[in-house]
Coordinates of C-alpha atoms and ligand atoms in Angstrom, one line a residue:
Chain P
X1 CA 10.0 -1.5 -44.7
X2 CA 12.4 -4.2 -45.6
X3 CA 12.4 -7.9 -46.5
X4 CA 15.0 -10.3 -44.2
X5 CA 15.2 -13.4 -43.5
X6 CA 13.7 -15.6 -41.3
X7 CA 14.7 -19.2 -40.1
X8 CA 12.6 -20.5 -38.2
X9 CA 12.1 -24.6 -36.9
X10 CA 9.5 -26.4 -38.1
X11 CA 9.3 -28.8 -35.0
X12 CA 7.1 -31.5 -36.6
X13 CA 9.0 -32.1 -39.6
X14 CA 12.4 -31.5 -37.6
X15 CA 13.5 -29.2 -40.4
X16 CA 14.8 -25.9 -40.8
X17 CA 12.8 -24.0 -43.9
X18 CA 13.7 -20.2 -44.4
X19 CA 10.7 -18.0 -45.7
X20 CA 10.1 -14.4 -46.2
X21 CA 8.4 -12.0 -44.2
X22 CA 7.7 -8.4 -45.0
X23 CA 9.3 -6.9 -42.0
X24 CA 7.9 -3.7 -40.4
X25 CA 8.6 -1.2 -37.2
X26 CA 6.7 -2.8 -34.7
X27 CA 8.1 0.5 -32.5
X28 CA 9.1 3.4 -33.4
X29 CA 10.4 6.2 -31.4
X30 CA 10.8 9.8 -33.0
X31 CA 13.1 12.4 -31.5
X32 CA 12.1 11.8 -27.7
X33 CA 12.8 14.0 -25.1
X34 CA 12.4 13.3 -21.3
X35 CA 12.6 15.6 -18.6
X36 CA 12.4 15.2 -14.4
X37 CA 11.5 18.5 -13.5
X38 CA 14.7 20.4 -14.8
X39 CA 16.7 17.2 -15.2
X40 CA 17.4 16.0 -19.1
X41 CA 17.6 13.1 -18.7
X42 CA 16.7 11.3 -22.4
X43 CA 17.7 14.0 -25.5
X44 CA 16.4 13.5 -28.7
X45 CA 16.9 10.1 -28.6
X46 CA 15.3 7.8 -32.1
X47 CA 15.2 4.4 -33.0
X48 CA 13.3 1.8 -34.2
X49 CA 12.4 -2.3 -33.3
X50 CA 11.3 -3.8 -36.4
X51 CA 9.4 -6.7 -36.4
X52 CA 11.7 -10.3 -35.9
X53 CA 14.9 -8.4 -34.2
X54 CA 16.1 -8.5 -31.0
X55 CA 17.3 -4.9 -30.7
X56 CA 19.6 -3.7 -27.6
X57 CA 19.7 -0.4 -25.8
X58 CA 23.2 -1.0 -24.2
X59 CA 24.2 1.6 -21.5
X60 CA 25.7 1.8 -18.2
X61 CA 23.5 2.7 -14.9
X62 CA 22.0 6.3 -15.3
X63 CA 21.4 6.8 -18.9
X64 CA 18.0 6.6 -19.8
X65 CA 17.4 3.6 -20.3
X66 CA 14.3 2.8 -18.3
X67 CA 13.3 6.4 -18.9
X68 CA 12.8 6.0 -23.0
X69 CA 11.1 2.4 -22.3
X70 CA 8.8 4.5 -19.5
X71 CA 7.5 6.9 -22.3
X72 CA 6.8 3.9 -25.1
X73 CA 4.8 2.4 -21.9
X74 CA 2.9 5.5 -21.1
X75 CA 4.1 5.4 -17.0
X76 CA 5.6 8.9 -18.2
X77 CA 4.4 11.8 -20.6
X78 CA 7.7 13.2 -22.3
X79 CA 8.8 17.0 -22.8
X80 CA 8.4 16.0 -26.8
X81 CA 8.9 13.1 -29.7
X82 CA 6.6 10.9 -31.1
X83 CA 6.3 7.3 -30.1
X84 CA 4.3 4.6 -32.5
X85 CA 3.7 1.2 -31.1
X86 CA 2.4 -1.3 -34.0
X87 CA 1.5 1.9 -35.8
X88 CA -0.4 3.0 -32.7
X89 CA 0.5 6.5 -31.3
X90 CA 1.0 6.0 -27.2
X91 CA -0.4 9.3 -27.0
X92 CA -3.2 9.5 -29.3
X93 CA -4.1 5.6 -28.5
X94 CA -2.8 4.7 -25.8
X95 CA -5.0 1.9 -24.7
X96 CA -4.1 0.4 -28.4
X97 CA -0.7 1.0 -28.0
X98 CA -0.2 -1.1 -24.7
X99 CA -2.8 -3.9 -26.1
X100 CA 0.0 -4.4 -28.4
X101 CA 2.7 -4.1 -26.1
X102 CA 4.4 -6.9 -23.5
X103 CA 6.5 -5.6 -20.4
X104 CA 9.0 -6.9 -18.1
X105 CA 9.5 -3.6 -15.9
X106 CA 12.9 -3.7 -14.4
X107 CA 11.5 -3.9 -10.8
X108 CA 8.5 -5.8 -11.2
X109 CA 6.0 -7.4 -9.0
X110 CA 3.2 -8.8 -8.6
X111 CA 1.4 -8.8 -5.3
X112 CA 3.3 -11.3 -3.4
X113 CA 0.1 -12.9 -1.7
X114 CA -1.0 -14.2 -5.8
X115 CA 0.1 -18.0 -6.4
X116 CA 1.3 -18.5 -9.7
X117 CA -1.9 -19.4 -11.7
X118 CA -3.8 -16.1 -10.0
X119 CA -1.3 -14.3 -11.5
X120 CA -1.8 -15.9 -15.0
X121 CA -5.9 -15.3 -14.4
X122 CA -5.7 -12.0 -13.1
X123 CA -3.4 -11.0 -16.3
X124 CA -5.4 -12.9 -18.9
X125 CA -8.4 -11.2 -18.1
X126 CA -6.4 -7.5 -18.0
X127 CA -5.5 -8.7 -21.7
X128 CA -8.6 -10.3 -22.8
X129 CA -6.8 -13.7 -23.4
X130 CA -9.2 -16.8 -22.8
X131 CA -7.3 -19.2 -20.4
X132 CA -8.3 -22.7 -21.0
X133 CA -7.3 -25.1 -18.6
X134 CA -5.2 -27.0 -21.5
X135 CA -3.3 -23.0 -22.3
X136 CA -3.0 -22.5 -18.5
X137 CA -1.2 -25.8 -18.3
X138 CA 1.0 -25.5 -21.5
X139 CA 2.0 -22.2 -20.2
X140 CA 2.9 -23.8 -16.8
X141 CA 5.1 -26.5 -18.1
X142 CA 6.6 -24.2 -20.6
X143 CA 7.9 -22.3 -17.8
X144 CA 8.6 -25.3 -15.4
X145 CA 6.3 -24.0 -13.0
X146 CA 4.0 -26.7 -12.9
X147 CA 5.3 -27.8 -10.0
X148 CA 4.7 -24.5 -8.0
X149 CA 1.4 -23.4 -9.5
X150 CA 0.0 -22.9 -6.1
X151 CA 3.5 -21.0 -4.7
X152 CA 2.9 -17.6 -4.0
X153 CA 4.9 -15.3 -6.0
X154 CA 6.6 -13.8 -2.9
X155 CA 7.8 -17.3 -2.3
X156 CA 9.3 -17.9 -5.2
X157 CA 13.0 -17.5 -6.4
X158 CA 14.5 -14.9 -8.3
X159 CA 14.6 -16.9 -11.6
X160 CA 11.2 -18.5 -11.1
X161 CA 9.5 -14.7 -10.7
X162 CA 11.5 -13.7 -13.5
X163 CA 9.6 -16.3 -15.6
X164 CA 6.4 -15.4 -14.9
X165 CA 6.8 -12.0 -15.6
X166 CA 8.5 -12.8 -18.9
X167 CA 5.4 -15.1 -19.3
X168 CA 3.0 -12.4 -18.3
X169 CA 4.6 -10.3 -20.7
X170 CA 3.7 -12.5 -23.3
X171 CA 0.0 -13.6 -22.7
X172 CA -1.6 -11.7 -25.1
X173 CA 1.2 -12.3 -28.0
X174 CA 2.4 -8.6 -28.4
X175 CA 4.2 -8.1 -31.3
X176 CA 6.6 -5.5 -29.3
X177 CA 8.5 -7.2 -26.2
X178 CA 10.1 -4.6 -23.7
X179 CA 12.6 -6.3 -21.4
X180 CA 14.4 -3.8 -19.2
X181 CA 16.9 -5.5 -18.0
X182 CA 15.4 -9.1 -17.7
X183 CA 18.8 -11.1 -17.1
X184 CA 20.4 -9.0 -14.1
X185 CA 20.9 -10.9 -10.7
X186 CA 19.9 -14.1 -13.1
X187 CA 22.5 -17.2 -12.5
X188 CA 24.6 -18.2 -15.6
X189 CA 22.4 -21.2 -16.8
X190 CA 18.5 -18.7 -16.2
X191 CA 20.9 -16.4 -18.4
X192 CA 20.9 -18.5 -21.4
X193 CA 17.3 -19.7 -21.0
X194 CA 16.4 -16.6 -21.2
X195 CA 18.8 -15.3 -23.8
X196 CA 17.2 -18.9 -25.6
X197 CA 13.7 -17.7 -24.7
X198 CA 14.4 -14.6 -26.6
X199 CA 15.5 -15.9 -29.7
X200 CA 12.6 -18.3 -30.1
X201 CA 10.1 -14.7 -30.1
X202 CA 12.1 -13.0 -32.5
X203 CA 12.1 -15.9 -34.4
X204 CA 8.4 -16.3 -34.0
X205 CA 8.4 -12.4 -35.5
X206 CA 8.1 -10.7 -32.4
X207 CA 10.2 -7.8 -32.4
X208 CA 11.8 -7.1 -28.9
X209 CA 13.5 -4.1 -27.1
X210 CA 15.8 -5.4 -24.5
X211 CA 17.9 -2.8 -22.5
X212 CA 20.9 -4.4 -21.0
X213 CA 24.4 -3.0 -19.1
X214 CA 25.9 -6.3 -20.3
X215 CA 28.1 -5.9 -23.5
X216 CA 28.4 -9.9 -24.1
X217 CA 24.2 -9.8 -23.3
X218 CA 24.0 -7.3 -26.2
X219 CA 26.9 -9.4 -28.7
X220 CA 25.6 -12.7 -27.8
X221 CA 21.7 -12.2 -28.7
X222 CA 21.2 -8.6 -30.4
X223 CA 20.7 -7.9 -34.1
X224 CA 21.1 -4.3 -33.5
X225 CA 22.2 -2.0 -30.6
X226 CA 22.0 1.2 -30.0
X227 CA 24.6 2.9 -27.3
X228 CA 23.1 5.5 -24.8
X229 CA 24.7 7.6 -22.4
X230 CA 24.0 10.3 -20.5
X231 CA 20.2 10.2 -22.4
X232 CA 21.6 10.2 -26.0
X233 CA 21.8 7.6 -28.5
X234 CA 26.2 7.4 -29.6
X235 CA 25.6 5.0 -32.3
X236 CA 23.4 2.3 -33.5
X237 CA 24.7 -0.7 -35.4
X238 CA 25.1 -4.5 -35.6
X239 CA 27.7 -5.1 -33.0
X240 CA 29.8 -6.9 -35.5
X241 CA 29.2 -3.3 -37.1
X242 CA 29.8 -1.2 -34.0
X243 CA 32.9 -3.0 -33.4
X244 CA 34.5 -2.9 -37.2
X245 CA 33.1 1.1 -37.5
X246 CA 35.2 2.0 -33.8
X247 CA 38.4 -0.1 -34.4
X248 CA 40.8 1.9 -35.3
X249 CA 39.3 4.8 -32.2
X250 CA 42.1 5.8 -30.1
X251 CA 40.0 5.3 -26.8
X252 CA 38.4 2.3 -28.7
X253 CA 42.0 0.6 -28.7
X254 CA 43.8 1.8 -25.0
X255 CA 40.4 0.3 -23.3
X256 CA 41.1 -2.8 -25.1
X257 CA 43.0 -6.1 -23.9
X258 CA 45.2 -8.3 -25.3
X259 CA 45.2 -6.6 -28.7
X260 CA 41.6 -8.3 -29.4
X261 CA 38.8 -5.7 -29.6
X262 CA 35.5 -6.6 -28.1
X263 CA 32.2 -4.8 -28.1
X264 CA 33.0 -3.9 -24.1
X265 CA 36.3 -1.9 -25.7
X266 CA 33.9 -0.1 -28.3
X267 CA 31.5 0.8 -24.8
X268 CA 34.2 2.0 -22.8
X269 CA 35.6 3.9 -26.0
X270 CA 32.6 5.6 -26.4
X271 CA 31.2 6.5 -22.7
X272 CA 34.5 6.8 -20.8
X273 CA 35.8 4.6 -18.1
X274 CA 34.3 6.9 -15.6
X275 CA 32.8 4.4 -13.1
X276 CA 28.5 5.6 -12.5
X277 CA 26.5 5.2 -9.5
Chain G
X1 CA -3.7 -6.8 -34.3
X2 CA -4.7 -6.6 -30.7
X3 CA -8.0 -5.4 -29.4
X4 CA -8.4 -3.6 -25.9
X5 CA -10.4 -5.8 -23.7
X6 CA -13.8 -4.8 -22.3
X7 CA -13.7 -2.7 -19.2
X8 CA -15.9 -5.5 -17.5
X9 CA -13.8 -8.0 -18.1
X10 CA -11.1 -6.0 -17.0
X11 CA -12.6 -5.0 -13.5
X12 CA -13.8 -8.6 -12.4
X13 CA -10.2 -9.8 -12.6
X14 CA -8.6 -7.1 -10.7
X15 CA -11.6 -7.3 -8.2
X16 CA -10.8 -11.0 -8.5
X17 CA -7.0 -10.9 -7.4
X18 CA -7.9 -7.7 -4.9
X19 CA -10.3 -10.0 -2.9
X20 CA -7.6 -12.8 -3.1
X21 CA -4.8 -10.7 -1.5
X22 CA -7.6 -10.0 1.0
X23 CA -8.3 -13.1 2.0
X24 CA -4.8 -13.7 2.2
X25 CA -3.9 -10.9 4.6
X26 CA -7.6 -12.1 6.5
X27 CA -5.4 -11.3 10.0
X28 CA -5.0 -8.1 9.6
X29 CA -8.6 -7.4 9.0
X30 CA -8.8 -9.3 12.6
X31 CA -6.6 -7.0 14.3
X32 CA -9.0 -4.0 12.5
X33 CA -12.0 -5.3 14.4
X34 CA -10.4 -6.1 17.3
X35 CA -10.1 -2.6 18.9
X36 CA -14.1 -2.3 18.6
X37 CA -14.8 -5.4 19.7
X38 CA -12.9 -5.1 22.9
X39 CA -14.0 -2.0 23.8
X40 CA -17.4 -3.6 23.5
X41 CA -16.4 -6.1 25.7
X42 CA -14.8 -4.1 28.9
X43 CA -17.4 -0.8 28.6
X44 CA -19.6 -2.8 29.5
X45 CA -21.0 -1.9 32.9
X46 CA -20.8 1.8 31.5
X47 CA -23.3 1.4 28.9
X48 CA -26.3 2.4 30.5
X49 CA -24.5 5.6 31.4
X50 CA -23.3 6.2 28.4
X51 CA -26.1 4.8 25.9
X52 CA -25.7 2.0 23.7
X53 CA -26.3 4.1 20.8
X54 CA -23.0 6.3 21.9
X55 CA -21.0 2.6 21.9
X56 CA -21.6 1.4 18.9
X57 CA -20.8 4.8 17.2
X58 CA -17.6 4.8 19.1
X59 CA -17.0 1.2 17.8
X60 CA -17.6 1.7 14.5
X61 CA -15.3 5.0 14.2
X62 CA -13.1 3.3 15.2
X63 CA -13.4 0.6 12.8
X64 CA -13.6 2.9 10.0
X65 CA -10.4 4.7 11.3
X66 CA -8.6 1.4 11.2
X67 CA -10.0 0.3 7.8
X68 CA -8.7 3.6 6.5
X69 CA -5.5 4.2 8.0
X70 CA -4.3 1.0 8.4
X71 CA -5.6 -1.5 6.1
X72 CA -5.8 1.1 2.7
X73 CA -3.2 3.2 3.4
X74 CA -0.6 0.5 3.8
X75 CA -1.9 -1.8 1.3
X76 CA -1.5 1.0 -1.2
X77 CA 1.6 1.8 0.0
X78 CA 3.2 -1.4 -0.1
X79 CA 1.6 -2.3 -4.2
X80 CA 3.4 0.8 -5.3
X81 CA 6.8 0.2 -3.3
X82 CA 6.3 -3.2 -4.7
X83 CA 5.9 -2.2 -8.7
X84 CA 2.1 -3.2 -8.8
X85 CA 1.0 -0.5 -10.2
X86 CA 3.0 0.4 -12.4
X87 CA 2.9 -3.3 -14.1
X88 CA -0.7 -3.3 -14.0
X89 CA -0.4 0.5 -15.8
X90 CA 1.1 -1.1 -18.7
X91 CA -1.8 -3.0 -19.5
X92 CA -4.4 -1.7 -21.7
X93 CA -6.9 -0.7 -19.1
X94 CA -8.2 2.1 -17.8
X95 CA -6.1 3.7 -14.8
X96 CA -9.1 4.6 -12.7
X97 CA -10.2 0.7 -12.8
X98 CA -7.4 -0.1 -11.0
X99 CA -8.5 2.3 -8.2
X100 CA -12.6 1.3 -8.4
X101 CA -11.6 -2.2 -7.6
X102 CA -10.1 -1.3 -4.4
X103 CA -12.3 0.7 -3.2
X104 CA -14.9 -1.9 -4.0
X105 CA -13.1 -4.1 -1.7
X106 CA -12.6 -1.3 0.7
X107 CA -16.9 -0.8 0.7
X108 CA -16.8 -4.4 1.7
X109 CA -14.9 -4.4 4.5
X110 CA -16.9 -1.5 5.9
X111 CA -19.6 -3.5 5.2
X112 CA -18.0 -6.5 7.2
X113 CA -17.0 -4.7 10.2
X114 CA -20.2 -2.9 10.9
X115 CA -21.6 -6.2 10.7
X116 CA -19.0 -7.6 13.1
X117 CA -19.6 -4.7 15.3
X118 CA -23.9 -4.9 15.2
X119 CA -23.5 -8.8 16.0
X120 CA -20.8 -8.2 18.8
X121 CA -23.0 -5.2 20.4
X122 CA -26.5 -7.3 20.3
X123 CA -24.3 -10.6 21.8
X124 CA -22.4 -8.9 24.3
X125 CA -24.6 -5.7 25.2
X126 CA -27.4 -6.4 24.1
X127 CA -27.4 -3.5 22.3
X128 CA -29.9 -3.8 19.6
X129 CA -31.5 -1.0 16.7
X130 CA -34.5 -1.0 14.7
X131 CA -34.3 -2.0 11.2
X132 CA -34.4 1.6 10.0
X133 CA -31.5 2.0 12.1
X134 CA -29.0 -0.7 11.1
X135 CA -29.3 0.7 7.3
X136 CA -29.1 4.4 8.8
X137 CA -25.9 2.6 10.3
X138 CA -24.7 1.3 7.1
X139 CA -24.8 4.1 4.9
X140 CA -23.1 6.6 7.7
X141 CA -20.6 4.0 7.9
X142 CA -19.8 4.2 4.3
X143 CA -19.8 8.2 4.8
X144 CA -18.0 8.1 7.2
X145 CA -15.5 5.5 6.0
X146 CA -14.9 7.7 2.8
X147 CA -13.2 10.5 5.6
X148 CA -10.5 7.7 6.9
X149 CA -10.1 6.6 3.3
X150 CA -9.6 9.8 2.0
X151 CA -7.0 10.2 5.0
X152 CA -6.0 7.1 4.2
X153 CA -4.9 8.2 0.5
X154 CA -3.3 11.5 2.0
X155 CA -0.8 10.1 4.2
X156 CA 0.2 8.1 0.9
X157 CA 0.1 11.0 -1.4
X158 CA 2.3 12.8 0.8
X159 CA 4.5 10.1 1.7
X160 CA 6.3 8.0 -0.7
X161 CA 8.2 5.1 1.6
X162 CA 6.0 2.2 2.5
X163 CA 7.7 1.8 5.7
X164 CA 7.3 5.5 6.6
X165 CA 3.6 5.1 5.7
X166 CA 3.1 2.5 8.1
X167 CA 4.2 4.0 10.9
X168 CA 2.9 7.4 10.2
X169 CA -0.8 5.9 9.8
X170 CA -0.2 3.7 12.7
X171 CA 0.7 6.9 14.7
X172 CA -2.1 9.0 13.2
X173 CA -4.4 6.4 14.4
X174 CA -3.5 6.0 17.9
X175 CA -3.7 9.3 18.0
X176 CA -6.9 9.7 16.7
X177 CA -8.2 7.0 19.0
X178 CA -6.8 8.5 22.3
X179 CA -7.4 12.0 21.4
X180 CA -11.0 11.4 19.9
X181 CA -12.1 8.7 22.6
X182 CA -10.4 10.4 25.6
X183 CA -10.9 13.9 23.9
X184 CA -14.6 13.5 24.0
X185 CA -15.2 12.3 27.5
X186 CA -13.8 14.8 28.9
X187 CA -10.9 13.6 30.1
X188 CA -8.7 16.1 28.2
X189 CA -10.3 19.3 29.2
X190 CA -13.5 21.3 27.8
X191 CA -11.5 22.7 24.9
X192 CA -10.2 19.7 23.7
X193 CA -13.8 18.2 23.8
X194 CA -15.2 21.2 21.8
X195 CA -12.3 20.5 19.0
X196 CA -12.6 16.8 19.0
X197 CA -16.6 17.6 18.4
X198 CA -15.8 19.2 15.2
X199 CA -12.3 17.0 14.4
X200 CA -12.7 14.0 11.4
X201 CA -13.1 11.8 15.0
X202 CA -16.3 13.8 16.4
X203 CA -18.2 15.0 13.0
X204 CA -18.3 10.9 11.8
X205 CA -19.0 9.5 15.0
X206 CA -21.7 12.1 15.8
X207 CA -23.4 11.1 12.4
X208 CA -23.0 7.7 12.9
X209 CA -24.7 7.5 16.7
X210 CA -27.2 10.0 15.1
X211 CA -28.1 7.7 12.3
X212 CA -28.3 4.3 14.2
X213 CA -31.0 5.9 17.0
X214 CA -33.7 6.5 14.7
X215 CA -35.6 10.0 15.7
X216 CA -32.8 11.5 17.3
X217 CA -31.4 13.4 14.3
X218 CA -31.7 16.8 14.8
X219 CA -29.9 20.1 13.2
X220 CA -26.5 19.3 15.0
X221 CA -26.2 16.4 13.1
X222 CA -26.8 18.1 9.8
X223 CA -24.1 20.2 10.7
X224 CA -21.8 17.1 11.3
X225 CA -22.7 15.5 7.8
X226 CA -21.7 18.7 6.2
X227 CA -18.6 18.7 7.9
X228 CA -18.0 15.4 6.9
X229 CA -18.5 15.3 3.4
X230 CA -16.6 18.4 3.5
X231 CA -13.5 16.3 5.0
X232 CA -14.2 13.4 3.1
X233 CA -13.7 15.7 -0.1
X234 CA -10.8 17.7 1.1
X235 CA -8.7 14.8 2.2
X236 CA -9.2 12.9 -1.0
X237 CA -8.9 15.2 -3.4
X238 CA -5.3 16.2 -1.6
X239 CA -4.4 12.5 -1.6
X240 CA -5.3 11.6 -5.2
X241 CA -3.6 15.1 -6.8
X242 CA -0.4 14.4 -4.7
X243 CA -0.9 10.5 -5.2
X244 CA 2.2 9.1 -7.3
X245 CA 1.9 5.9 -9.0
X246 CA 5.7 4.9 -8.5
X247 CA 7.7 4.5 -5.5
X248 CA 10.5 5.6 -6.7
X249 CA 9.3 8.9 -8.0
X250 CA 11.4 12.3 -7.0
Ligands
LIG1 N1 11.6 9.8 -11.3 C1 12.8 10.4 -11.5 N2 13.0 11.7 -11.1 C2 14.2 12.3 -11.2 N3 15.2 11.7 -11.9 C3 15.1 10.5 -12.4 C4 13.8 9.8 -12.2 N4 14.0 8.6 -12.8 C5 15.2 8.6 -13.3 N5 15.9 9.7 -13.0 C6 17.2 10.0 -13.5 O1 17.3 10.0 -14.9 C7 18.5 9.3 -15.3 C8 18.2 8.1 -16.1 O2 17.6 7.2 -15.3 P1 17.1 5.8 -15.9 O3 16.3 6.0 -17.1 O4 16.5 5.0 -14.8 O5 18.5 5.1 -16.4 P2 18.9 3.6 -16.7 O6 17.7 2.8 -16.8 O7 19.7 3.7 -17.9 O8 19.8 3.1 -15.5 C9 19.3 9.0 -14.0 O9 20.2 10.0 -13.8 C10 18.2 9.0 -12.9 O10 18.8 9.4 -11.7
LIG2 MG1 17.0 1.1 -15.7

C-alpha cells in the first residue's frame, strides 16, 4: 500500500483540487506460469496494477501478452502462480473476481445481428447494472453513438465497435480495466480519444492494465510498464525510469537515432531487433 | 465492491439477445422448414401408399436434421470464430448459462417447425392426428431433436473453422437426407435399408411416426428410443468434451 496523488477535475466548479487516496493493488499477479501443451509460453511472470495507474505490458507480437491477461480473465487455467483481482483469487472466486473486472479482448465481438443498445441491455443484465433510460442515454452520447443506437454492431466501423466494447467494459464500474491492445488499427484522432478516455478512469481511480506493441502508446499514457518478451517480464519501471536505468546499454545506444534515446531504443535494446511474426 | 448478479437475471438477458439474433437471421429458419414443407407438397399423390403417419415423420426428421446441423452447428460456430464466447466468459456468470440459453432457443424452434410441419400436413394432406398424438409428436420431436443437436455440437467440437463447419454440416445433411430418405425406400438396396433402420436417420424417424399414430407403438419402437437416447448421449457428450470455447485454440 502506498499513498499518491491524485488530480482529478472538479467539472462544476471548473477547478483542479488534489486529494489523497489510499492506493491499493486492484490486480495482482504472483509468479504465473502458462503453458500450451509443451509450449512456455508466460514464465514466472509478476506484477501488479494498483488502483489509479495506467500500467503497460509493452511487448512485440508473440510474447504473452494476451496469454497473462487470459489467466487474470479465467479463459485459461495456468500451469502455476497466483492471481488476485480486487483481493479476489480468480481461482478460488472466480465469479468475484470477473464481477470486478472490465475487458476489452483483443478480438472482440459481439454478435453482429445486436444493435447498439441490445448490446448495452444484454451486458447490463450479465453485470447486474440497472439501465435506466436516462443511464442508457448518457452512455450513448458519451460515446457518440446516439446517433446509431439502432446500427447493428456488424455495421458499424472499427472505431465505433471499439467504443462500445470499451463501454461494455465499463458498465458495471470495475475497479480493474484490461485493454489488450485497444488502440491497434484505430486512426490517429480514435487514438487520442481513447488514450483521453483512459486517463479520465485512472483518474477516476480505476486502475487499468493495457497491453500495447506501441512504445509512444506506453510513454505517452503509462505510469508504469513492464517489458515482456518471449513470456518473461525484462524490467518494470516508469518509462522516464526505464529510459534513464538503460541509457548508457550498449544495444540501448546502437538502436538509437540521432543521439536522442527514446523508450523504442530502450525496447529494441532489450528484445533484439529480430523482426516476430 | 462488486456483487455477482443473480443467475436469473443473468439467463433472461442472454435468452433475450439469443432470441434477438434469431429473429434476425428469421430466413434461415425459412430455408430449415422449407425441405419438409416441400416434400409435403410434391408426395402428395403417394400418401395413401405410403401413410400419412410415415410423411410427417419423414418431414419432421428432416426438420430436426436441419435445426441441428445447420441452424446450431453454424450458429455456434460462427459466436466462437467471432469472440462471443469468450467475451461473454469474462463476465461473472456461470459458463453453462451461456449454453442453457441456446438450447432454450433451440427447444423453440423444434417447437416451431413441428408446428409448421402439423399445420402444412393437415392444409395440404390433410393429414391430421389425434390430440394424444400431436403431443406424442412433440416430445419425440424434442428426443429426437437432442440426436441432430448433439451431432450438431460434434461436428463443432471436432472442427474448429467456422467456414469448415458449414460446409461439413451442410454435407452431413445432404447426406443424411439422401441416404436416410432414399436409403429407406429402398432405392439403395436391402442392406442399405437395414442400416438406415438402425442409423441416427431411421431410429428418430421410426420413434417419431411411432409416437404420432397413437396405438401403433410396439417393441420395435422401444428398441428405436433406446437407440436414440443412446445416440443422443454419445454424440453430445463427444461434442461438449471436445468443444473449445475459442477459435483460435491449437
Ligand atoms: N491457444 C494457443 N495454443 C498454442 N500456442 C499459443 C496459443 N495462444 C498463444 N500461443 C502462443 O503463445 C505465445 C504468446 O502468445 P500471446 O499471448 O497471444 O502473445 P501476444 O499477445 O503478446 O502477442 C505465442 O508464441 C503464441 O503463438
Ligand atoms: Mg495479444
Amino acid at each position: 500500500m502506498k499513498t499518491k496523488m491524485v488530480t482529478q477535475t472538479d467539472s462544476s466548479h471548473k477547478q483542479v483540487i488534489n486529494m489523497h487516496v489510499q492506493s491499493q493493488a486492484v490486480l495482482e499477479v504472483l509468479n504465473l506460469n502458462v503453458k500450451y501443451e509443451d509450449f512456455h509460453a508466460v514464465k514466472n511472470v509478476s506484477f501488479s496494477v494498483q488502483e489509479g495507474e495506467i500500467f503497460g505490458l509493452l511487448g512485440p507480437n508473440g510474447a504473452g501478452k494476451t496469454s497473462c491477461l487470459s489467466a487474470v480473465e479465467g479463459l485459461l487455467v495456468p500451469e502455476s502462480g497466483e492471481i488476485y483481482v480486487a483481493g479476489y483469487d480468480v481461482k478460488k472466486q472466480g465469479l468475484l473476481a470477473r464481477a470486478n473486472m472490465g475487458v476489452q479482448l483483443q478480438a472482440t465481438s459481439f454478435q453482429p445481428e445486436l444493435n447498439v443498445m441490445e448490446i448495452l441491455k444484454l451486458y447490463s443484465g450479465i453485470y447486474g447494472v440497472d439501465l435506466t433510460k436516462e443511464k442508457m442515454d448518457s452512455i450513448l452520447n458519451n460515446i457518440n453513438l446516439r446517433e446509431s443506437r439502432s446500427k447493428k454492431f456488424g455495421q458499424l466501423s472499427g472505431g465505433q465497435q471499439q467504443r462500445v466494447s470499451l463501454v461494455i467494459a465499463l458498465i458495471h464500474e470495475p475497479k480493474l480495466v484490461l485493454l489488450d491492445e485497444p488502440t491497434t488499427g484505430l486512426d490517429p484522432q480514435a487514438r487520442r480519444q481513447l488514450w483521453e478516455r483512459m486517463e479520465a478512469l485512472r483518474n477516476m481511480g480505476h486502475g487499468i492494465l493495457l497491453t500495447t506493441h506501441s512504445m509512444e502508446e506506453a510513454e505517452a499514457v503509462c505510469d508504469r510498464v513492464s517489458i515482456i518478451d518471449h513470456g518473461q517480464i525484462i524490467n518494470t519501471d516508469t518509462p522516464g525510469g526505464l529510459i534513464d536505468k538503460h541509457r548508457n546499454n550498449p544495444e540501448v545506444i546502437r538502436a538509437s537515432r540521432k543521439g536522442k534515446i527514446t523508450l523504442e531504443d530502450v525496447f529494441i535494446g532489450l528484445t533484439g531487433s529480430q523482426v516476430r511474426v | 465492491m462488486q456483487a455477482i448478479p443473480p443467475t436469473s437475471t443473468v439467463l433472461s438477458s442472454l435468452l433475450r439477445a439469443d432470441l434477438t439474433t434469431q429473429w434476425r437471421n428469421r430466413k434461415s429458419f425459412m430455408l430449415i422448414l422449407l425441405v419438409p414443407v416441400v416434400i409435403l407438397l410434391s408426395w402428395k399423390p403417394a400418401i395413401d401408399k405410403l401413410g400419412g403417419t410415415f410423411v410427417l415423420g419423414t418431414c419432421l426428421t428432416l426438420g430436426l436434421i436441419a435445426i441441428g446441423l445447420m441452424g446450431y452447428s453454424n450458429s455456434v460456430a460462427r459466436d466462437r470464430d467471432k469472440g462471443v464466447f469468450q467475451r461473454l466468459r469474462v463476465a461473472p456468470l456461470p459458463t453453462w448459462s451461456i449454453m442453457v440459453s441456446r438450447l432454450a432457443i433451440q427447444l423453440m424452434l423444434i417447437f416451431l417447425m413441428a408446428t409448421a410441419v402439423f399445420i402444412a400436413g393437415s392444409y395440404f394432406d390433410k393429414i391430421t392426428l389425434s390430440a394424444s398424438g400431436y403431443i406424442m409428436g412433440y416430445l419425440a420431436s424434442i428426443m429426437g431433436g437432442a440426436v441432430y443437436l448433439g451431432l450438431g455440437q460434434m461436428i463443432v467440437g471436432l472442427i474448429k473453422n467456422a467456414e469448415t463447419v458449414h460446409s461439413t454440416s451442410r454435407l452431413v445433411y445432404f447426406v443424411f437426407i439422401m441416404v436416410g430418405m432414399l436409403g429407406e425406400l429402398g432405392v439403395l438396396g436391402k442392406e442399405i435399408a437395414e442400416a438406415v433402420l438402425w442409423s441416427p436417420y431411421g431410429t428418430v424417424k421410426h420413434i417419431i411416426a411411432s409416437s404420432i399414430h397413437t396405438g401403433s407403438w410396439d417393441v420395435s419402437a422401444s428398441k428405436a428410443l433406446v437407440a436414440t437416447i443412446g445416440y443422443a448421449v454419445v454424440f453430445s457428450g463427444l461434442g461438449i468434451k471436445w468443444f473449445k470455447w475459442s477459435g483460435s485454440e491449437k
